[in-house]
mmCIF file of C-alpha atoms in Angstrom:
data_model
loop_
_atom_site.group_PDB
_atom_site.id
_atom_site.type_symbol
_atom_site.label_atom_id
_atom_site.label_comp_id
_atom_site.label_asym_id
_atom_site.label_seq_id
_atom_site.Cartn_x
_atom_site.Cartn_y
_atom_site.Cartn_z
ATOM 1 C CA MET N 11 16.146 -13.381 -32.067
ATOM 2 C CA SER N 12 16.739 -14.953 -28.325
ATOM 3 C CA LEU N 13 13.253 -16.091 -26.053
ATOM 4 C CA THR N 14 14.198 -14.063 -23.410
ATOM 5 C CA ALA N 15 13.698 -10.547 -23.342
ATOM 6 C CA SER N 16 16.448 -7.932 -23.458
ATOM 7 C CA ARG N 17 17.062 -5.698 -21.206
ATOM 8 C CA HIS N 18 16.013 -2.897 -23.852
ATOM 9 C CA ASP N 19 13.024 -4.708 -24.545
ATOM 10 C CA ARG N 20 11.229 -4.134 -21.228
ATOM 11 C CA SER N 21 9.960 -0.679 -20.617
ATOM 12 C CA PRO N 22 9.479 -0.004 -17.020
ATOM 13 C CA GLY N 23 7.116 2.486 -17.494
ATOM 14 C CA LEU N 24 5.020 5.597 -19.117
ATOM 15 C CA ALA N 25 7.753 7.701 -17.135
ATOM 16 C CA ALA N 26 11.160 6.180 -18.655
ATOM 17 C CA SER N 27 9.052 6.462 -22.017
ATOM 18 C CA GLU N 28 8.346 9.872 -22.483
ATOM 19 C CA PRO N 29 11.546 11.706 -20.527
ATOM 20 C CA GLY N 30 9.906 15.266 -21.242
ATOM 21 C CA ARG N 31 6.382 14.401 -19.304
ATOM 22 C CA SER N 32 6.268 16.194 -15.735
ATOM 23 C CA ARG N 33 5.026 13.201 -12.986
ATOM 24 C CA ARG N 34 3.329 15.681 -11.152
ATOM 25 C CA LEU N 35 -0.592 15.100 -11.134
ATOM 26 C CA LEU N 36 -2.238 17.715 -9.829
ATOM 27 C CA PRO N 37 -1.668 21.328 -9.991
ATOM 28 C CA PRO N 38 0.716 23.292 -7.069
ATOM 29 C CA ALA N 39 -2.330 25.051 -5.818
ATOM 30 C CA ALA N 40 -4.491 21.589 -5.243
ATOM 31 C CA ALA N 41 -1.484 19.651 -4.206
ATOM 32 C CA PHE N 42 -0.872 22.621 -1.200
ATOM 33 C CA ALA N 43 -4.888 22.661 -0.437
ATOM 34 C CA GLY N 44 -4.663 18.238 -0.309
ATOM 35 C CA SER N 45 -1.573 18.584 2.131
ATOM 36 C CA ALA N 46 -3.249 21.258 4.223
ATOM 37 C CA ALA N 47 -6.463 19.630 4.697
ATOM 38 C CA VAL N 48 -4.488 16.265 5.547
ATOM 39 C CA PHE N 49 -2.388 18.445 8.058
ATOM 40 C CA ALA N 50 -5.330 19.986 9.408
ATOM 41 C CA THR N 51 -7.610 17.000 10.018
ATOM 42 C CA LEU N 52 -4.266 14.967 11.719
ATOM 43 C CA TYR N 53 -3.933 18.507 13.982
ATOM 44 C CA VAL N 54 -7.169 18.110 15.308
ATOM 45 C CA ALA N 55 -7.567 14.788 15.464
ATOM 46 C CA ALA N 56 -4.585 14.035 17.779
ATOM 47 C CA GLY N 57 -6.271 16.760 20.396
ATOM 48 C CA ALA N 58 -9.576 15.097 20.245
ATOM 49 C CA PRO N 59 -9.123 12.923 23.235
ATOM 50 C CA THR N 60 -7.902 16.331 25.514
ATOM 51 C CA PRO N 61 -11.044 16.483 27.153
ATOM 52 C CA LEU N 62 -11.633 13.235 28.733
ATOM 53 C CA LEU N 63 -8.527 13.733 30.422
ATOM 54 C CA VAL N 64 -10.115 15.321 33.149
ATOM 55 C CA VAL N 65 -12.654 12.338 32.704
ATOM 56 C CA PHE N 66 -9.997 9.857 33.592
ATOM 57 C CA GLU N 67 -8.298 11.971 36.104
ATOM 58 C CA GLN N 68 -11.762 11.942 37.948
ATOM 59 C CA GLN N 69 -12.179 7.949 37.336
ATOM 60 C CA ARG N 70 -8.987 6.834 38.177
ATOM 61 C CA HIS N 71 -7.958 9.504 40.486
ATOM 62 C CA PHE N 72 -4.615 10.852 38.994
ATOM 63 C CA PRO N 73 -3.445 13.750 40.639
ATOM 64 C CA PRO N 74 -3.962 17.100 38.551
ATOM 65 C CA GLY N 75 -0.720 17.860 37.788
ATOM 66 C CA CYS N 76 -0.116 14.489 36.299
#
């Protein structure tokens, strides 16, 4: 036997050693709910600074149409 490990001796991980095992960690409903929660959070966060636009408009004297 050689001192270096052959390509067949190395195991890249559990997924390769158990080919029938699914890689999904969450049930589909939980994954969908989590994705929806992340999307909703980002959607709300993107609109959070909108009320400040009126304040910026008044402080920096921007025209209303900008």
